GROMACS .gro file of C-alpha atoms in nm:
model
  158
    1UNK     CA    1   0.382  -0.763   2.837
    2UNK     CA    2   0.569  -0.772   2.525
    3UNK     CA    3   0.443  -1.049   2.376
    4UNK     CA    4   0.093  -0.885   2.334
    5UNK     CA    5   0.230  -0.549   2.201
    6UNK     CA    6   0.504  -0.720   1.975
    7UNK     CA    7   0.157  -0.914   1.794
    8UNK     CA    8  -0.068  -0.584   1.888
    9UNK     CA    9   0.218  -0.421   1.647
   10UNK     CA   10   0.264  -0.655   1.424
   11UNK     CA   11  -0.184  -0.707   1.339
   12UNK     CA   12  -0.199  -0.336   1.390
   13UNK     CA   13  -0.130  -0.360   0.908
   14UNK     CA   14   0.075  -0.019   0.996
   15UNK     CA   15  -0.145   0.149   1.106
   16UNK     CA   16   0.114   0.312   1.381
   17UNK     CA   17   0.251   0.481   1.088
   18UNK     CA   18  -0.099   0.621   0.948
   19UNK     CA   19  -0.157   0.743   1.366
   20UNK     CA   20   0.209   0.921   1.385
   21UNK     CA   21   0.406   0.958   1.625
   22UNK     CA   22   0.484   1.325   1.719
   23UNK     CA   23   0.657   1.412   2.053
   24UNK     CA   24   0.456   1.686   2.150
   25UNK     CA   25   0.282   1.892   2.488
   26UNK     CA   26  -0.017   1.668   2.584
   27UNK     CA   27  -0.368   1.778   2.427
   28UNK     CA   28  -0.558   1.707   2.732
   29UNK     CA   29  -0.838   1.870   2.626
   30UNK     CA   30  -0.862   1.507   2.454
   31UNK     CA   31  -0.909   1.341   2.827
   32UNK     CA   32  -1.181   1.687   2.917
   33UNK     CA   33  -1.345   1.542   2.623
   34UNK     CA   34  -1.396   1.218   2.706
   35UNK     CA   35  -1.641   1.047   2.885
   36UNK     CA   36  -1.729   1.100   3.274
   37UNK     CA   37  -1.694   0.724   3.300
   38UNK     CA   38  -1.368   0.780   3.153
   39UNK     CA   39  -1.224   1.043   3.342
   40UNK     CA   40  -1.380   0.942   3.702
   41UNK     CA   41  -1.165   0.628   3.519
   42UNK     CA   42  -0.800   0.768   3.477
   43UNK     CA   43  -0.875   0.983   3.789
   44UNK     CA   44  -0.903   0.714   3.968
   45UNK     CA   45  -0.590   0.561   3.831
   46UNK     CA   46  -0.321   0.784   3.871
   47UNK     CA   47  -0.459   0.863   4.275
   48UNK     CA   48  -0.399   0.523   4.304
   49UNK     CA   49  -0.100   0.552   4.130
   50UNK     CA   50   0.058   0.841   4.346
   51UNK     CA   51  -0.026   0.647   4.660
   52UNK     CA   52   0.060   0.289   4.608
   53UNK     CA   53   0.446   0.434   4.530
   54UNK     CA   54   0.411   0.631   4.822
   55UNK     CA   55   0.242   0.320   5.022
   56UNK     CA   56   0.534   0.070   4.871
   57UNK     CA   57   0.861   0.276   4.926
   58UNK     CA   58   0.706   0.398   5.306
   59UNK     CA   59   0.670   0.189   5.624
   60UNK     CA   60   0.485   0.002   5.629
   61UNK     CA   61   0.222  -0.075   5.957
   62UNK     CA   62   0.198   0.273   6.066
   63UNK     CA   63  -0.102   0.487   6.104
   64UNK     CA   64  -0.009   0.657   5.806
   65UNK     CA   65  -0.024   0.336   5.616
   66UNK     CA   66  -0.339   0.205   5.754
   67UNK     CA   67  -0.471   0.550   5.580
   68UNK     CA   68  -0.336   0.516   5.254
   69UNK     CA   69  -0.393   0.155   5.228
   70UNK     CA   70  -0.769   0.253   5.278
   71UNK     CA   71  -0.764   0.574   5.026
   72UNK     CA   72  -0.572   0.320   4.758
   73UNK     CA   73  -0.794   0.060   4.785
   74UNK     CA   74  -1.104   0.326   4.765
   75UNK     CA   75  -0.877   0.446   4.453
   76UNK     CA   76  -0.837   0.136   4.321
   77UNK     CA   77  -1.206   0.034   4.354
   78UNK     CA   78  -1.287   0.273   4.176
   79UNK     CA   79  -1.060   0.223   3.919
   80UNK     CA   80  -1.223  -0.116   3.837
   81UNK     CA   81  -1.585  -0.065   3.914
   82UNK     CA   82  -1.567   0.247   3.664
   83UNK     CA   83  -1.353   0.046   3.356
   84UNK     CA   84  -1.744  -0.150   3.382
   85UNK     CA   85  -1.871   0.121   3.228
   86UNK     CA   86  -1.567   0.213   2.955
   87UNK     CA   87  -1.676  -0.007   2.665
   88UNK     CA   88  -1.454   0.187   2.349
   89UNK     CA   89  -1.229  -0.135   2.375
   90UNK     CA   90  -1.477  -0.358   2.238
   91UNK     CA   91  -1.830  -0.167   2.170
   92UNK     CA   92  -1.972  -0.492   2.011
   93UNK     CA   93  -1.905  -0.775   2.213
   94UNK     CA   94  -2.162  -0.908   2.527
   95UNK     CA   95  -2.226  -0.606   2.683
   96UNK     CA   96  -1.950  -0.424   2.583
   97UNK     CA   97  -1.609  -0.566   2.776
   98UNK     CA   98  -1.314  -0.736   2.673
   99UNK     CA   99  -1.060  -0.907   2.841
  100UNK     CA  100  -0.881  -0.619   3.061
  101UNK     CA  101  -1.250  -0.624   3.189
  102UNK     CA  102  -1.186  -0.917   3.381
  103UNK     CA  103  -0.799  -0.794   3.523
  104UNK     CA  104  -1.109  -0.533   3.749
  105UNK     CA  105  -1.371  -0.845   3.802
  106UNK     CA  106  -0.996  -1.013   3.946
  107UNK     CA  107  -0.983  -0.654   4.187
  108UNK     CA  108  -1.256  -0.639   4.266
  109UNK     CA  109  -1.200  -0.957   4.438
  110UNK     CA  110  -0.877  -0.941   4.555
  111UNK     CA  111  -0.907  -0.620   4.732
  112UNK     CA  112  -1.109  -0.722   4.989
  113UNK     CA  113  -0.936  -1.033   5.000
  114UNK     CA  114  -0.584  -0.852   5.063
  115UNK     CA  115  -0.779  -0.615   5.330
  116UNK     CA  116  -0.858  -0.946   5.484
  117UNK     CA  117  -0.494  -1.093   5.463
  118UNK     CA  118  -0.397  -0.745   5.682
  119UNK     CA  119  -0.592  -0.768   5.956
  120UNK     CA  120  -0.543  -1.064   6.016
  121UNK     CA  121  -0.211  -1.070   6.010
  122UNK     CA  122  -0.042  -1.178   5.738
  123UNK     CA  123   0.168  -0.990   5.580
  124UNK     CA  124   0.271  -1.170   5.342
  125UNK     CA  125  -0.046  -1.328   5.135
  126UNK     CA  126  -0.106  -0.935   5.141
  127UNK     CA  127   0.164  -0.788   5.058
  128UNK     CA  128   0.204  -1.034   4.735
  129UNK     CA  129  -0.161  -0.923   4.661
  130UNK     CA  130  -0.107  -0.493   4.717
  131UNK     CA  131   0.257  -0.549   4.533
  132UNK     CA  132   0.009  -0.804   4.238
  133UNK     CA  133  -0.267  -0.536   4.208
  134UNK     CA  134  -0.028  -0.285   4.206
  135UNK     CA  135   0.188  -0.397   3.864
  136UNK     CA  136  -0.076  -0.530   3.690
  137UNK     CA  137  -0.360  -0.368   3.781
  138UNK     CA  138  -0.191  -0.034   3.737
  139UNK     CA  139   0.171  -0.099   3.579
  140UNK     CA  140   0.066  -0.321   3.352
  141UNK     CA  141  -0.286  -0.227   3.230
  142UNK     CA  142  -0.158   0.148   3.231
  143UNK     CA  143   0.073   0.069   2.974
  144UNK     CA  144  -0.213  -0.089   2.716
  145UNK     CA  145  -0.368   0.217   2.776
  146UNK     CA  146  -0.062   0.367   2.581
  147UNK     CA  147  -0.147   0.193   2.255
  148UNK     CA  148  -0.118   0.320   1.904
  149UNK     CA  149  -0.568   0.413   1.858
  150UNK     CA  150  -0.592   0.477   2.236
  151UNK     CA  151  -0.743   0.732   2.451
  152UNK     CA  152  -0.398   0.840   2.577
  153UNK     CA  153  -0.235   0.728   2.344
  154UNK     CA  154  -0.333   1.067   2.118
  155UNK     CA  155  -0.374   1.298   2.430
  156UNK     CA  156   0.057   1.221   2.472
  157UNK     CA  157   0.198   1.140   2.087
  158UNK     CA  158  -0.127   1.195   1.815
   0.00000   0.00000   0.00000
């Protein structure tokens, strides 16, 4: 993850300094003013993050795990689908999509495969798939939303 971040900052041409970095209370009015697709995306991603932490820390295979697991799958699915309606990164690209949308496409394929693995009691396959989607789809992709010029940067740092 460090390589793309360093490359982005190197190609930034000093705009980071122009954007400024001010430690202050978050400005959630920016999120409230964002398009509906972004609001849905953020709400679903935060839900998936919270539920995912509980799932990863909790006991596996229980009824609670299964119920929260379905909640997580719905939240991740909503996060992935809603991303296809967000075109701020590459508005002039094909259908307004960018490389990050490949991750959303993979999530749409990987979620049913991981659920199928769980239903077939292929625990290792299920664990790897779900952990990978949590780390890649929520943690890594989420960190990229905090790059200068992105909405979360503006909400928290500008």
